[in-house]
Amino acid sequence: MAEAHVTRAPTASPCPAEAAVKITMILTFVVLLLMMAFGLLMRLNQAAVVQLDPTMFYRLMTAHGIGMVGIAGMSGAAIMWYFVSRHASLTGWVFWALLSSFLVGVVAILASIFIGGFAGAWTFLFPLPAMSGGVWDTGAAALYLVGVIVIGVGFLIYLVEIGRALIQRYGSLSNALGWPLLFTGHQDDAPPPTVVATAVIIVFNGIGTVVGAAALTISLINLYLPSFTLDALLAKNMIYFFGHVFINASIYMAVVAVYEIIPEYTGRPWKASRPFIAAWNAVMLLVMAVYPHHLFQDGVMPAWAMVMGQIVSYANGVPLLVVTTFSLLNYLYRSGIRWDLASALLVTGVFGWSVGSVPAIIDGMISVNNVMHNTQWVPGHFHLYLLLGEVAITLGFAAWLARGEAGELLSGWKSRGLIIYAIGGFGFATVFLVSGAMSVPRRWAAHLPEWQFQDQLGSIFAVATILGVGIIVIPMIKRLAMTMRA
Amino acid sequence: MSEGRSLREPLLLLAIVSIALMRKVFEQNLVSHMLLELPLLSVCGSVLARRFVHVFDRLGQTVDAGGATGVALALLIFAFWMLPRSIDQSLSSPLLELGKFVTLPIAGAVLTLSWYRIPRVAIGILKCNLVSMLLVMSWIYTVSPSRLCNSYLRGDQDLLGEIVGILGIALGVVFGTSVFIGSTGAELPPKISSKREWDTANDNP
């Protein structure tokens, strides 16, 4: 094996609230494993291996959805915080505030679901929280909405703080976005890739969070004052705009780890070239314009919005995949990279992100969406994208954070854990995609016997995924805890 | 400029806003009541407070660290006067009307006295909160199935909701645009904690 190239970032500085970042990573592992167990239970129920009450199935589905989206956002936020602190001066208490609001929100959400019985799916689609058909009461729905609002407020403070730090360091967001370099070809203090990506993310995620908070507040008022209503289509647009932007932001935040860590292995610094800046700036607009592809089944949507959703779906994935995936391959080629758990997981994550985008682009065509929208094709896409994308990058970052001085290579149980996780995750998502192609519906608690073979197969892959992730994270938890005590 | 002369303009402004004739003009419809009278009262307090920033500087450092006390008090007062019930009752209760003319200038004053102590991240949050509250207020006033103020017509309420909505969007655009415009990349000075530092930083004796 070639000799390792390890270089430190030139602007490395201590990360404020580093302990909070490490706690977030440990929390991420615990939540991931718990939510994966919930997912396995749902698949086993569909496979008729276990019998769950349908209301419990939908409670688990709600918890699984909001838990995975929340922890993806939280882990992504931790990664971005850690690396932005290398380039701008951040205020430590802000990340502690985010972590605290997240924990308070999680307690409220879990109580609303498992004590109050809320089972309206993580998307809290208006006016469903107020129309439970007797399954949950108003208080449970309100507690759920308040929990999500509390988390949203924490994220808003976090985004504002990062924006403040970037403006303080670069003078304005346009400088942090690299606009002078993009439009004139010259910038004295050109931002590194992490700063460009972060500036893009805080713009669209900030807007998305505010829109989501408005939808949540309106839903909350509507719970207690039903005569105060919002146009249901407008509410759906607001919620899906927020949801789409937030979950995309979670993976984009995590991708920052690839820009910062991979150069330490390859010895080739990741540069913010004009195409790189152009791609990220394009994404800033595209990620906000593409959300109507979630609403193709709403026939009352304006035709222009539908057409925009389809066209932007083609365009949205391309810039980042080109500048990140293609560049990664370039940086890796003949670099003599030393493969350890961190580097392997990061590269796996970029692979999962890239491959996972393809089913979304296919489903972003109206003619395909008419057939596939309510099938398991859609969970196939986002499980591939998140399970082998965001989760893999997060695990890679944590492995890097918890690495020892010796620089252990990828072998033994680490290697086995990675292989089991990758096969399990890929198989699990593929079964969803194949089931979707066979028109197996999504979000159904009970399945026909004809569909149960796929459910059983999916359950086996789910067990493998949990096993693989467990093997990877348990030593990491120990090591992260030790580094916090040191 | 002498202290007496420097107080003349804000006190004159407060007097103009307060006289019965102007009150009648402002309060004859909901839009001017909410969007002219109430902000003008706060502006009066703010302009007055600017003359006393040095006087309260030392006190502020002990009781208003980070501007938290002032901001909390100002937000409480503003929140109270955002309620339709408060507006309605100020027209029928002289005591509440007096309270309005006392508390809103105080809110403007304490916000001004605290402003340079507030951390930048908190200013960002306040701006986001202002925009979102204006939009929520706009929604409440326009979708309410009934009149929220007995003293004003339903049409006034709808108009107020629409104007507040436009105001919220406009402020959002202004705040949003401002973060894209700035210097060429030099580090900004650190946040200051007292008026003396503020004056030094601004070369303002």
GROMACS .gro file of C-alpha atoms in nm, chain A residues 91 93-94 153 156-158 160-161 164 167-175 177 179 188-189 203 210 214 217-219 221-222 227-230 284, chain B residues 119-125 128-129 131-133 135-136 139-141 143-145 148 176 178-191:
model
   72
   91THR     CA    1  -1.961   3.168   1.911
   93TRP     CA    2  -2.285   2.883   2.299
   94VAL     CA    3  -2.486   2.888   1.977
  153VAL     CA    4  -3.580   2.799   1.637
  156LEU     CA    5  -3.250   2.942   1.290
  157ILE     CA    6  -3.016   3.071   1.562
  158TYR     CA    7  -2.746   2.837   1.432
  160VAL     CA    8  -2.788   3.323   1.172
  161GLU     CA    9  -2.470   3.276   1.376
  164ARG     CA   10  -2.282   3.646   1.101
  167ILE     CA   11  -2.003   3.818   0.700
  168GLN     CA   12  -1.759   3.918   0.973
  169ARG     CA   13  -1.481   3.721   0.803
  170TYR     CA   14  -1.555   3.793   0.436
  171GLY     CA   15  -1.737   4.127   0.455
  172SER     CA   16  -2.060   4.006   0.296
  173LEU     CA   17  -2.237   3.689   0.193
  174SER     CA   18  -2.170   3.764  -0.172
  175ASN     CA   19  -1.796   3.750  -0.098
  177LEU     CA   20  -2.037   3.289  -0.202
  179TRP     CA   21  -1.934   3.610  -0.651
  188ASP     CA   22  -0.829   3.876  -0.329
  189ASP     CA   23  -0.961   3.672  -0.038
  203VAL     CA   24  -2.924   3.110   0.240
  210VAL     CA   25  -3.862   3.049   0.819
  214ALA     CA   26  -4.470   2.989   0.951
  217THR     CA   27  -4.727   2.831   1.367
  218ILE     CA   28  -5.033   2.856   1.144
  219SER     CA   29  -5.110   2.485   1.200
  221ILE     CA   30  -5.320   2.830   1.574
  222ASN     CA   31  -5.556   2.629   1.354
  227SER     CA   32  -6.194   2.900   1.196
  228PHE     CA   33  -5.845   3.043   1.131
  229THR     CA   34  -5.751   2.843   0.823
  230LEU     CA   35  -5.493   2.853   0.551
  284MET     CA   36  -2.880   2.774  -0.416
  605PRO     CA   37  -2.486   4.051   2.018
  606ARG     CA   38  -2.497   4.048   1.638
  607VAL     CA   39  -2.646   3.699   1.629
  608ALA     CA   40  -2.934   3.825   1.846
  609ILE     CA   41  -2.989   4.119   1.611
  610GLY     CA   42  -3.017   3.869   1.326
  611ILE     CA   43  -3.271   3.666   1.521
  614CYS     CA   44  -3.601   3.721   1.142
  615ASN     CA   45  -3.856   3.734   1.423
  617VAL     CA   46  -4.041   3.950   0.956
  618SER     CA   47  -4.208   3.627   1.064
  619MET     CA   48  -4.429   3.802   1.322
  621LEU     CA   49  -4.637   3.773   0.827
  622VAL     CA   50  -4.822   3.580   1.099
  625TRP     CA   51  -5.238   3.612   0.820
  626ILE     CA   52  -5.435   3.648   1.144
  627TYR     CA   53  -5.588   3.981   1.043
  629VAL     CA   54  -5.818   3.513   0.764
  630SER     CA   55  -6.007   3.589   1.083
  631PRO     CA   56  -6.372   3.499   1.020
  634LEU     CA   57  -6.105   4.144   1.576
  662GLY     CA   58  -3.190   3.964   0.303
  664SER     CA   59  -2.822   4.375   0.309
  665VAL     CA   60  -2.626   4.061   0.395
  666PHE     CA   61  -2.510   4.032   0.035
  667ILE     CA   62  -2.373   4.385   0.030
  668GLY     CA   63  -2.066   4.467   0.233
  669SER     CA   64  -1.700   4.545   0.243
  670THR     CA   65  -1.432   4.371   0.040
  671GLY     CA   66  -1.357   4.114   0.299
  672ALA     CA   67  -1.185   4.288   0.586
  673GLU     CA   68  -1.266   4.167   0.936
  674LEU     CA   69  -1.536   4.379   1.097
  675PRO     CA   70  -1.454   4.520   1.440
  676PRO     CA   71  -1.565   4.304   1.733
  677LYS     CA   72  -1.899   4.370   1.899
   0.00000   0.00000   0.00000
